[in-house]
Coordinates of C-alpha atoms in Angstrom, one line a residue:
M260 CA 98.7 71.0 130.7
A261 CA 100.3 68.7 128.2
D262 CA 102.2 65.8 129.6
D263 CA 104.4 63.0 128.3
K264 CA 101.5 60.8 127.2
H265 CA 101.0 63.1 124.3
V266 CA 104.4 62.8 122.8
G267 CA 103.3 60.3 120.1
A268 CA 104.2 56.7 119.2
M269 CA 107.8 55.6 118.5
P270 CA 108.7 54.0 115.2
S271 CA 108.7 50.3 115.7
G272 CA 112.0 48.8 116.8
D273 CA 114.1 52.0 116.5
F274 CA 114.9 53.7 119.8
S275 CA 117.9 55.8 118.9
A276 CA 118.2 59.2 120.5
S277 CA 117.5 61.1 117.3
N278 CA 114.3 59.1 116.6
I279 CA 113.1 59.5 120.2
E280 CA 113.5 63.3 119.8
K281 CA 111.7 63.2 116.5
A282 CA 108.8 61.2 117.9
R283 CA 108.5 63.5 120.9
R284 CA 108.3 66.6 118.8
G285 CA 106.4 65.1 115.9
S286 CA 109.3 66.1 113.7
Q287 CA 108.6 63.5 111.0
A288 CA 105.3 65.0 110.2
T289 CA 106.7 68.5 109.8
V290 CA 110.0 68.1 108.0
D291 CA 109.1 65.9 105.0
L292 CA 108.4 68.4 102.3
N293 CA 107.4 65.8 99.8
A294 CA 104.7 64.5 102.1
N295 CA 103.6 67.8 103.6
V296 CA 100.8 68.4 101.2
D297 CA 99.0 71.1 103.2
A298 CA 102.1 73.3 103.4
K299 CA 101.9 73.8 107.1
I300 CA 104.4 73.3 109.9
R301 CA 102.6 72.0 112.9
N302 CA 103.1 73.7 116.3
P303 CA 106.6 72.5 117.3
L304 CA 105.7 72.9 121.0
L305 CA 102.9 70.4 121.0
G306 CA 103.6 67.2 122.9
I307 CA 106.2 68.7 125.3
S308 CA 105.5 68.5 129.0
R309 CA 105.3 71.7 131.0
A310 CA 108.3 70.9 133.1
E311 CA 110.4 70.2 130.0
L312 CA 109.1 73.3 128.2
I313 CA 110.2 75.4 131.1
R314 CA 113.6 73.8 131.1
D315 CA 113.9 74.5 127.4
V316 CA 112.9 78.1 127.8
D317 CA 115.4 78.7 130.6
A318 CA 118.2 77.1 128.5
F319 CA 117.1 79.2 125.5
A320 CA 117.2 82.4 127.5
H321 CA 120.7 81.8 128.9
E322 CA 122.0 80.7 125.5
K323 CA 120.6 83.7 123.6
G324 CA 121.3 86.4 126.1
L325 CA 117.7 86.9 127.2
Q326 CA 118.0 86.1 130.9
E327 CA 116.2 89.3 132.0
Y328 CA 113.1 88.1 130.2
I329 CA 113.0 84.6 131.7
P330 CA 109.7 85.0 133.7
V331 CA 107.8 86.4 130.8
L332 CA 109.4 84.0 128.3
R333 CA 108.1 81.1 130.4
K334 CA 104.6 82.5 130.2
G335 CA 105.0 83.2 126.5
A336 CA 106.1 79.7 125.7
L337 CA 103.1 78.2 127.5
V338 CA 100.8 80.5 125.6
A339 CA 102.5 79.6 122.3
Q340 CA 102.1 75.9 123.2
D341 CA 98.3 76.3 123.7
P342 CA 97.1 79.6 122.3
T343 CA 93.5 79.1 123.3
G344 CA 94.2 77.8 126.8
F345 CA 96.2 80.6 128.3
E346 CA 93.6 81.3 131.0
E347 CA 94.1 77.8 132.4
I348 CA 97.9 78.3 133.0
D349 CA 98.4 78.0 136.8
G350 CA 101.3 78.1 139.2
D351 CA 104.2 80.5 139.0
E352 CA 103.5 81.0 135.3
A353 CA 99.9 82.0 135.7
L354 CA 99.0 85.1 133.6
N355 CA 97.9 88.2 135.4
Q356 CA 94.8 90.1 134.5
A357 CA 96.6 92.5 132.2
E358 CA 98.2 89.7 130.2
V359 CA 94.9 87.8 129.9
Q360 CA 93.2 91.0 128.7
V361 CA 95.8 91.8 126.1
L362 CA 95.6 88.3 124.6
H363 CA 91.8 88.6 124.5
D364 CA 92.1 92.0 122.8
E365 CA 94.4 90.6 120.2
V366 CA 91.4 88.6 118.9
L367 CA 88.5 90.9 119.7
H368 CA 90.3 94.2 118.8
K369 CA 92.9 93.1 116.4
W370 CA 93.6 96.5 115.0
R371 CA 94.7 97.9 118.4
V372 CA 98.4 97.8 117.7
P373 CA 101.3 100.1 118.5
K374 CA 101.8 103.2 116.5
I375 CA 105.2 102.0 115.3
L376 CA 103.4 99.0 113.6
Y377 CA 101.1 101.5 111.9
L378 CA 104.2 103.3 110.7
T379 CA 105.5 100.0 109.3
I380 CA 102.2 99.5 107.6
I381 CA 102.3 103.0 106.1
T382 CA 105.9 102.5 104.9
C383 CA 105.1 99.2 103.2
S384 CA 102.0 100.8 101.6
I385 CA 104.3 103.6 100.2
G386 CA 106.5 100.9 98.9
A387 CA 103.6 99.4 97.0
A388 CA 102.5 102.8 95.7
V389 CA 106.0 103.4 94.4
Q390 CA 105.6 100.2 92.4
G391 CA 102.4 101.4 90.8
W392 CA 103.6 105.0 90.1
D393 CA 106.8 103.7 88.4
Q394 CA 104.6 101.8 86.0
T395 CA 102.5 104.8 84.8
G396 CA 105.1 107.5 84.1
S397 CA 105.8 106.2 80.7
N398 CA 102.1 106.1 79.8
G399 CA 102.0 109.8 79.4
A400 CA 105.6 110.2 78.3
N401 CA 104.9 107.9 75.4
L402 CA 103.1 110.8 73.7
S403 CA 106.3 112.8 73.5
F404 CA 109.6 111.2 74.2
P405 CA 109.7 109.0 71.0
T406 CA 109.5 112.1 68.8
V407 CA 112.1 113.9 70.9
F408 CA 114.6 111.0 70.6
G409 CA 113.9 110.4 66.9
I410 CA 112.2 107.0 67.3
G411 CA 108.6 108.2 66.9
G412 CA 108.1 106.8 63.4
T413 CA 106.0 103.8 62.4
S414 CA 108.9 101.6 61.3
H415 CA 109.5 98.3 62.9
H416 CA 112.8 99.6 64.3
D417 CA 111.3 102.6 66.0
T418 CA 108.3 100.6 67.4
L419 CA 110.7 98.0 68.8
L420 CA 112.9 100.7 70.5
V421 CA 109.8 102.4 72.1
G422 CA 108.6 99.0 73.3
L423 CA 112.1 98.2 74.7
V424 CA 112.2 101.4 76.7
N425 CA 108.7 100.7 78.1
S426 CA 109.5 97.2 79.1
A427 CA 112.9 97.9 80.4
P428 CA 111.9 98.1 84.1
Y429 CA 110.4 94.6 83.9
I430 CA 113.5 93.3 82.1
G431 CA 115.7 94.7 84.9
S432 CA 113.3 93.4 87.5
A433 CA 113.0 89.9 86.0
F434 CA 116.7 89.3 85.3
I435 CA 118.4 91.3 88.1
G436 CA 116.1 92.8 90.7
C437 CA 114.2 89.7 91.8
W438 CA 117.3 87.6 91.9
L439 CA 119.1 90.2 94.0
S440 CA 116.5 90.1 96.7
D441 CA 117.8 86.9 98.3
P442 CA 121.4 88.1 98.9
L443 CA 120.2 91.6 99.7
N444 CA 117.9 90.3 102.4
N445 CA 120.5 87.9 103.7
F446 CA 123.3 90.5 104.2
L447 CA 121.4 93.8 104.6
G448 CA 118.2 92.7 106.3
R449 CA 114.7 93.6 105.3
R450 CA 115.1 97.3 105.9
G451 CA 118.5 97.4 104.1
A452 CA 117.0 95.6 101.1
I453 CA 114.1 98.0 100.9
F454 CA 116.4 101.0 101.3
F455 CA 118.6 99.7 98.5
A456 CA 115.5 99.3 96.4
A457 CA 114.1 102.7 97.3
N458 CA 117.3 104.3 96.0
F459 CA 117.0 102.4 92.7
C460 CA 113.5 103.7 92.5
L461 CA 114.6 107.3 93.1
W462 CA 117.8 108.1 91.3
P463 CA 117.1 106.3 88.0
V464 CA 113.7 108.0 87.9
L465 CA 115.4 111.4 88.2
G466 CA 117.9 110.2 85.6
S467 CA 115.1 109.4 83.2
A468 CA 113.8 113.0 83.5
F469 CA 117.2 114.3 82.4
A470 CA 118.0 111.7 79.7
Q471 CA 119.3 113.1 76.5
S472 CA 118.9 110.0 74.3
W473 CA 116.8 106.9 74.2
E474 CA 119.9 104.9 75.2
Q475 CA 120.2 106.9 78.4
L476 CA 116.5 106.5 79.1
L477 CA 116.8 102.8 78.5
A478 CA 119.7 102.5 80.9
C479 CA 117.8 104.5 83.6
R480 CA 114.7 102.3 83.3
L481 CA 116.7 99.1 83.5
L482 CA 118.2 100.4 86.7
L483 CA 114.7 101.3 87.9
G484 CA 113.7 97.7 87.3
I485 CA 116.4 96.5 89.8
G486 CA 114.7 98.5 92.5
M487 CA 111.2 97.4 91.5
G488 CA 112.2 93.7 91.6
A489 CA 114.0 93.9 94.9
K490 CA 111.3 95.9 96.5
A491 CA 108.4 93.7 95.3
S492 CA 110.2 90.6 96.6
T493 CA 110.9 92.2 100.1
V494 CA 108.1 94.6 101.2
P495 CA 105.4 91.9 101.6
I496 CA 107.8 89.7 103.6
F497 CA 108.7 92.6 105.8
A498 CA 105.1 93.4 106.4
A499 CA 104.2 89.8 107.2
E500 CA 107.2 89.3 109.6
N501 CA 106.4 92.4 111.6
S502 CA 102.7 91.9 111.8
P503 CA 100.8 89.9 114.5
A504 CA 99.1 86.8 113.2
P505 CA 95.5 88.0 113.5
I506 CA 96.0 90.8 110.9
R507 CA 99.0 89.4 109.0
G508 CA 97.0 88.2 105.9
A509 CA 95.1 91.5 105.6
L510 CA 98.3 93.6 105.7
V511 CA 100.1 91.5 103.2
M512 CA 97.2 91.7 100.8
T513 CA 97.2 95.5 100.9
W514 CA 100.3 95.4 98.6
Q515 CA 98.1 95.0 95.5
M516 CA 95.6 97.7 96.7
W517 CA 98.3 100.3 97.2
T518 CA 100.0 99.3 94.0
A519 CA 96.7 100.2 92.3
F520 CA 96.6 103.4 94.2
G521 CA 100.1 104.2 93.0
I522 CA 99.0 103.6 89.4
M523 CA 96.1 106.0 89.9
A524 CA 98.4 108.6 91.5
G525 CA 100.9 108.3 88.7
T526 CA 98.1 108.8 86.1
A527 CA 96.9 111.9 88.0
A528 CA 100.5 113.2 88.0
N529 CA 100.7 112.7 84.2
L530 CA 97.6 114.8 83.8
A531 CA 98.8 117.5 86.2
V532 CA 101.9 118.3 84.2
A533 CA 100.4 117.7 80.8
K534 CA 100.3 121.4 79.9
T535 CA 103.8 122.3 80.9
G536 CA 105.1 122.2 77.3
A537 CA 108.2 120.4 76.0
I538 CA 109.3 119.2 79.5
A539 CA 105.9 117.5 80.2
W540 CA 107.3 114.0 79.4
R541 CA 110.3 114.6 81.6
L542 CA 108.1 115.6 84.5
Q543 CA 105.9 112.6 83.9
L544 CA 108.8 110.2 84.1
G545 CA 110.4 112.0 87.0
S546 CA 107.3 112.4 89.2
A547 CA 107.7 108.8 90.4
F548 CA 110.5 110.0 92.7
I549 CA 107.8 111.6 95.0
P550 CA 106.8 108.4 96.9
A551 CA 110.3 106.9 96.7
V552 CA 111.7 109.7 99.0
P553 CA 109.5 109.0 102.1
L554 CA 110.1 105.2 101.5
A555 CA 113.8 105.7 101.8
L556 CA 113.5 108.1 104.8
L557 CA 111.0 106.1 106.8
I558 CA 112.2 102.5 106.4
Y559 CA 114.9 102.8 109.1
A560 CA 112.4 104.3 111.5
C561 CA 110.6 101.0 111.4
P562 CA 111.8 98.1 113.5
E563 CA 113.7 95.4 111.7
S564 CA 112.0 92.1 111.1
P565 CA 112.3 90.0 114.4
R566 CA 112.4 86.9 112.3
W567 CA 115.4 88.1 110.4
Y568 CA 117.2 89.0 113.6
I569 CA 116.5 85.5 114.9
K570 CA 117.8 83.9 111.8
K571 CA 121.0 85.9 112.3
N572 CA 121.2 84.7 116.0
R573 CA 120.6 88.3 117.2
Y574 CA 118.0 87.4 119.8
P575 CA 118.3 90.5 122.0
D576 CA 117.7 92.7 119.0
A577 CA 114.7 90.5 117.9
M578 CA 113.2 90.9 121.4
K579 CA 113.6 94.7 121.2
S580 CA 111.8 94.7 117.9
L581 CA 109.0 92.6 119.1
L582 CA 108.6 94.8 122.2
R583 CA 108.1 97.8 119.9
L584 CA 105.7 95.9 117.6
R585 CA 103.5 94.3 120.2
N586 CA 101.2 95.8 122.8
H587 CA 102.6 93.8 125.8
P588 CA 105.7 91.8 126.7
I589 CA 103.7 88.6 126.9
Q590 CA 103.0 88.8 123.2
A591 CA 106.6 89.6 122.4
A592 CA 107.8 86.6 124.5
R593 CA 105.3 84.3 123.0
D594 CA 106.2 85.3 119.4
I595 CA 110.0 85.2 119.9
Y596 CA 109.9 81.7 121.4
Y597 CA 107.5 80.4 118.8
I598 CA 109.5 81.9 115.9
H599 CA 112.6 80.3 117.4
S600 CA 110.9 76.9 117.6
Q601 CA 109.6 77.2 114.0
L602 CA 113.0 78.2 112.7
Q603 CA 114.5 75.1 114.3
V604 CA 112.1 73.0 112.4
E605 CA 112.8 74.9 109.2
A606 CA 116.5 74.4 109.7
E607 CA 115.9 70.7 109.9
I608 CA 113.9 70.9 106.7
I609 CA 116.4 73.0 104.8
G610 CA 119.6 71.6 106.2
R611 CA 122.7 73.2 104.9
S612 CA 120.9 75.0 102.0
N613 CA 122.3 77.5 99.6
Y614 CA 121.1 79.8 96.9
A615 CA 121.4 77.2 94.1
K616 CA 119.7 74.5 96.1
R617 CA 116.8 76.7 97.0
F618 CA 116.4 77.5 93.3
L619 CA 116.4 73.9 92.4
E620 CA 113.8 73.1 95.0
L621 CA 111.4 75.2 93.0
F622 CA 111.3 72.3 90.6
T623 CA 112.4 69.2 92.6
I624 CA 110.0 69.3 95.6
P625 CA 106.5 68.4 94.4
R626 CA 104.5 70.8 96.5
V627 CA 106.8 73.7 95.7
R628 CA 106.9 72.7 92.0
R629 CA 103.1 72.9 91.9
A630 CA 103.1 76.3 93.5
T631 CA 105.8 77.4 91.0
L632 CA 103.7 76.2 88.1
A633 CA 100.6 77.9 89.5
S634 CA 102.5 81.2 89.9
F635 CA 103.9 80.9 86.4
T636 CA 100.5 80.2 84.9
V637 CA 99.0 83.2 86.7
M638 CA 101.8 85.5 85.6
I639 CA 101.5 84.3 82.0
A640 CA 97.8 84.8 82.0
Q641 CA 98.2 88.3 83.4
Q642 CA 100.4 89.2 80.5
M643 CA 98.2 87.5 77.9
C644 CA 95.1 89.3 79.1
G645 CA 96.5 92.6 77.7
I646 CA 96.4 94.7 80.9
N647 CA 99.9 96.0 80.2
I648 CA 98.6 97.5 76.9
I649 CA 96.3 99.7 78.9
A650 CA 98.9 100.3 81.6
F651 CA 101.5 101.6 79.2
Y652 CA 99.8 102.6 76.0
S653 CA 96.2 103.8 76.9
S654 CA 97.0 107.4 76.4
T655 CA 98.6 106.6 73.0
I656 CA 95.5 104.5 72.0
F657 CA 93.1 107.4 72.9
K658 CA 95.2 109.9 71.0
E659 CA 95.4 107.8 67.9
A660 CA 91.6 107.5 68.2
G661 CA 91.4 111.2 67.5
T662 CA 91.3 113.0 70.8
S663 CA 93.8 115.6 72.1
E664 CA 96.8 114.7 74.3
F665 CA 95.2 116.2 77.4
N666 CA 91.9 114.5 76.8
A667 CA 93.8 111.2 76.2
L668 CA 95.5 111.6 79.6
L669 CA 92.1 112.6 81.2
A670 CA 90.5 109.4 79.8
C671 CA 93.2 107.3 81.4
L672 CA 92.2 108.6 84.8
R673 CA 88.5 108.2 84.5
P674 CA 86.9 105.0 85.8

């Protein structure tokens, strides 16, 4: 096991208590955002002797109300310190056969996870599908609603209004929804933020179906954008924080796949109601409520993010969540102590941060600034490539090419 000879060298001539602590934990290498070019926080448990780690765990358990879990927390902390050497742990903290097996299975059979985690995955996938479905309702509705509301002409005024109605969800998302995600997550948690977003993806959609003027439709779609922005900013985080490390990346990346599925489902719904007459466009806009309902109903059946509980100093609740999301208490104990240790490092990085400071750090910290610029470039390129013309106006393009409305919608669905 690690001992004190691994704690690292002291800065020359400075033996203050704070610097001794930083040297022991390797803090300097982890907290300088300007120098941390690989964007990684090293394992904060490295370099701590076994005896000291056990003392830290015991103090942690008593401070956070986790005394009943002390034996497994000790084992979990040792596993977190050396994830590949868990079979070499000896003494009172030696792992039993079941614990060793579950840690092996975590790598060899990474998709053997509790059913409640699969429910979380399904719920997050529904959230992504809502995002896609919301985008396609207007594609079919564009064939009818402009004429109904008297803005179906070829004048610059009418064209501008139709474009404004179509872009309204993204205006609401960019200027309100995305910016609301931080305070929503802070005060309501991940589940609360997603429930909030699900309601804004449900009721405004139904309102769109009953709109009596383009102004009402515009207002409903702006409100829809609030839900879309808050949801897109929260669901991937919720999925990542609830997932075990071996499958975390795969689960987060399913967001885009299920968004594409939602686009396909929305396009199919447009076609399914195409021959319902004058109300077809209302049904096309309103059909997006279908996936929003199970999202709102299922989100509170999922465990809250353990990481969010820990940030709120609700450690017993975090442990309960992890026990539901992991196959064995040893995994839950390892993860809760490791998350706690990482958050201590993050607290040292962030200090007494606030919303404005975090926003400014998008531009003032070199590594974050480069990531911001890269994201900005990708988003601009996505818009410039013209994909949204197809997403919103493909049925209109096909109709103006000379085909019928039904065939135009059918062409949108074909690969």
